Amino acid sequence: MQKRARIGSIFGYLAIPLLVIAALVTNVFGFLSVILGLLSAVVALFLGISVRWQVKKTASKSEEIERIRSLATQGLWLGAGLLIAFGALTLVGLILMAA
């Protein structure tokens, strides 16, 4: 459980530079960065959700469980925030292209 929470957090932090690179580069590398960044954000989101759900089922309130919960929450918010930000930027881009 701790390993999945840590992996989710890492994927969340990995998505940030990938999406920044995608915003700055407009060639094939930028497109691949978009795909990898979005996949990383989705992985962070789903791992965060699954670990938090598993922690919620655990009756223990130890310090280790709270640390795992914190990591899972971090991955969850990173993934969700990046997906929302990317969606908002995409929407703004589409509106500007249509205008």
PDB file of C-alpha atoms in Angstrom:
ATOM      1  CA  MET A   1       0.000   0.000   0.000  1.00  0.00           C
ATOM      2  CA  GLN A   2       2.826   2.401   0.833  1.00  0.00           C
ATOM      3  CA  LYS A   3       4.597   1.508  -2.404  1.00  0.00           C
ATOM      4  CA  ARG A   4       1.503   2.326  -4.478  1.00  0.00           C
ATOM      5  CA  ALA A   5       1.034   5.623  -2.643  1.00  0.00           C
ATOM      6  CA  ARG A   6       4.669   6.560  -3.276  1.00  0.00           C
ATOM      7  CA  ILE A   7       4.407   5.593  -6.967  1.00  0.00           C
ATOM      8  CA  GLY A   8       1.234   7.687  -7.327  1.00  0.00           C
ATOM      9  CA  SER A   9       2.956  10.692  -5.808  1.00  0.00           C
ATOM     10  CA  ILE A  10       5.973  10.245  -8.104  1.00  0.00           C
ATOM     11  CA  PHE A  11       3.735  10.013 -11.165  1.00  0.00           C
ATOM     12  CA  GLY A  12       1.980  13.206 -10.077  1.00  0.00           C
ATOM     13  CA  TYR A  13       5.273  15.070  -9.835  1.00  0.00           C
ATOM     14  CA  LEU A  14       6.427  13.533 -13.132  1.00  0.00           C
ATOM     15  CA  ALA A  15       3.387  14.891 -14.953  1.00  0.00           C
ATOM     16  CA  ILE A  16       4.223  18.520 -14.116  1.00  0.00           C
ATOM     17  CA  PRO A  17       7.415  18.890 -16.225  1.00  0.00           C
ATOM     18  CA  LEU A  18       5.923  16.780 -19.013  1.00  0.00           C
ATOM     19  CA  LEU A  19       2.954  19.098 -19.349  1.00  0.00           C
ATOM     20  CA  VAL A  20       5.202  22.176 -19.131  1.00  0.00           C
ATOM     21  CA  ILE A  21       7.380  20.781 -21.929  1.00  0.00           C
ATOM     22  CA  ALA A  22       4.237  20.088 -23.932  1.00  0.00           C
ATOM     23  CA  ALA A  23       3.151  23.710 -23.539  1.00  0.00           C
ATOM     24  CA  LEU A  24       6.516  25.016 -24.765  1.00  0.00           C
ATOM     25  CA  VAL A  25       7.245  22.602 -27.626  1.00  0.00           C
ATOM     26  CA  THR A  26       4.958  22.291 -30.639  1.00  0.00           C
ATOM     27  CA  ASN A  27       6.483  19.346 -32.478  1.00  0.00           C
ATOM     28  CA  VAL A  28       6.204  15.572 -32.057  1.00  0.00           C
ATOM     29  CA  PHE A  29       8.103  15.729 -28.770  1.00  0.00           C
ATOM     30  CA  GLY A  30       5.474  18.132 -27.424  1.00  0.00           C
ATOM     31  CA  PHE A  31       2.689  15.783 -28.479  1.00  0.00           C
ATOM     32  CA  LEU A  32       4.400  12.845 -26.769  1.00  0.00           C
ATOM     33  CA  SER A  33       4.855  14.979 -23.657  1.00  0.00           C
ATOM     34  CA  VAL A  34       1.126  15.705 -23.630  1.00  0.00           C
ATOM     35  CA  ILE A  35       0.273  12.014 -23.852  1.00  0.00           C
ATOM     36  CA  LEU A  36       2.805  10.981 -21.196  1.00  0.00           C
ATOM     37  CA  GLY A  37       1.849  13.882 -18.914  1.00  0.00           C
ATOM     38  CA  LEU A  38      -1.836  13.076 -19.086  1.00  0.00           C
ATOM     39  CA  LEU A  39      -1.162   9.375 -18.508  1.00  0.00           C
ATOM     40  CA  SER A  40       1.009  10.229 -15.502  1.00  0.00           C
ATOM     41  CA  ALA A  41      -1.710  12.462 -14.073  1.00  0.00           C
ATOM     42  CA  VAL A  42      -4.340   9.752 -14.558  1.00  0.00           C
ATOM     43  CA  VAL A  43      -2.103   7.119 -12.921  1.00  0.00           C
ATOM     44  CA  ALA A  44      -1.471   9.447  -9.960  1.00  0.00           C
ATOM     45  CA  LEU A  45      -5.193  10.127  -9.637  1.00  0.00           C
ATOM     46  CA  PHE A  46      -6.264   6.482  -9.710  1.00  0.00           C
ATOM     47  CA  LEU A  47      -3.474   5.268  -7.438  1.00  0.00           C
ATOM     48  CA  GLY A  48      -4.350   8.019  -4.965  1.00  0.00           C
ATOM     49  CA  ILE A  49      -8.014   7.047  -5.033  1.00  0.00           C
ATOM     50  CA  SER A  50      -7.335   3.323  -4.641  1.00  0.00           C
ATOM     51  CA  VAL A  51      -4.859   3.733  -1.788  1.00  0.00           C
ATOM     52  CA  ARG A  52      -7.109   6.190   0.084  1.00  0.00           C
ATOM     53  CA  TRP A  53     -10.013   3.771  -0.324  1.00  0.00           C
ATOM     54  CA  GLN A  54      -7.878   0.923   1.007  1.00  0.00           C
ATOM     55  CA  VAL A  55      -6.670   3.059   3.943  1.00  0.00           C
ATOM     56  CA  LYS A  56     -10.265   3.984   4.746  1.00  0.00           C
ATOM     57  CA  LYS A  57     -11.104   0.277   5.094  1.00  0.00           C
ATOM     58  CA  THR A  58      -8.194  -0.169   7.526  1.00  0.00           C
ATOM     59  CA  ALA A  59      -9.279   0.267  11.133  1.00  0.00           C
ATOM     60  CA  SER A  60      -5.774   1.132  12.342  1.00  0.00           C
ATOM     61  CA  LYS A  61      -4.829   4.760  13.019  1.00  0.00           C
ATOM     62  CA  SER A  62      -1.076   4.295  13.282  1.00  0.00           C
ATOM     63  CA  GLU A  63       1.509   6.842  12.224  1.00  0.00           C
ATOM     64  CA  GLU A  64       2.489   4.734   9.203  1.00  0.00           C
ATOM     65  CA  ILE A  65      -1.116   4.595   7.962  1.00  0.00           C
ATOM     66  CA  GLU A  66      -1.372   8.374   8.277  1.00  0.00           C
ATOM     67  CA  ARG A  67       1.857   8.790   6.281  1.00  0.00           C
ATOM     68  CA  ILE A  68       0.505   6.492   3.577  1.00  0.00           C
ATOM     69  CA  ARG A  69      -2.755   8.446   3.560  1.00  0.00           C
ATOM     70  CA  SER A  70      -0.792  11.682   3.183  1.00  0.00           C
ATOM     71  CA  LEU A  71       1.167  10.318   0.198  1.00  0.00           C
ATOM     72  CA  ALA A  72      -2.013   9.025  -1.420  1.00  0.00           C
ATOM     73  CA  THR A  73      -3.726  12.376  -0.918  1.00  0.00           C
ATOM     74  CA  GLN A  74      -0.750  14.145  -2.447  1.00  0.00           C
ATOM     75  CA  GLY A  75      -0.879  11.952  -5.566  1.00  0.00           C
ATOM     76  CA  LEU A  76      -4.645  12.312  -5.765  1.00  0.00           C
ATOM     77  CA  TRP A  77      -4.573  16.122  -5.666  1.00  0.00           C
ATOM     78  CA  LEU A  78      -1.623  16.360  -8.042  1.00  0.00           C
ATOM     79  CA  GLY A  79      -3.334  14.142 -10.601  1.00  0.00           C
ATOM     80  CA  ALA A  80      -6.717  15.835 -10.284  1.00  0.00           C
ATOM     81  CA  GLY A  81      -5.247  19.337 -10.309  1.00  0.00           C
ATOM     82  CA  LEU A  82      -3.150  18.690 -13.374  1.00  0.00           C
ATOM     83  CA  LEU A  83      -6.066  17.178 -15.272  1.00  0.00           C
ATOM     84  CA  ILE A  84      -8.295  20.137 -14.371  1.00  0.00           C
ATOM     85  CA  ALA A  85      -5.597  22.652 -15.314  1.00  0.00           C
ATOM     86  CA  PHE A  86      -4.890  20.893 -18.601  1.00  0.00           C
ATOM     87  CA  GLY A  87      -8.609  20.757 -19.407  1.00  0.00           C
ATOM     88  CA  ALA A  88      -9.022  24.456 -18.626  1.00  0.00           C
ATOM     89  CA  LEU A  89      -6.039  25.409 -20.781  1.00  0.00           C
ATOM     90  CA  THR A  90      -7.334  23.246 -23.608  1.00  0.00           C
ATOM     91  CA  LEU A  91     -10.738  24.913 -23.354  1.00  0.00           C
ATOM     92  CA  VAL A  92      -9.165  28.385 -23.417  1.00  0.00           C
ATOM     93  CA  GLY A  93      -7.085  27.373 -26.435  1.00  0.00           C
ATOM     94  CA  LEU A  94     -10.148  26.106 -28.278  1.00  0.00           C
ATOM     95  CA  ILE A  95     -12.067  29.291 -27.508  1.00  0.00           C
ATOM     96  CA  LEU A  96      -9.177  31.447 -28.737  1.00  0.00           C
ATOM     97  CA  MET A  97      -8.855  29.378 -31.916  1.00  0.00           C
ATOM     98  CA  ALA A  98     -12.577  29.731 -32.605  1.00  0.00           C
ATOM     99  CA  ALA A  99     -12.537  33.501 -32.108  1.00  0.00           C
TER     100      ALA A  99
END
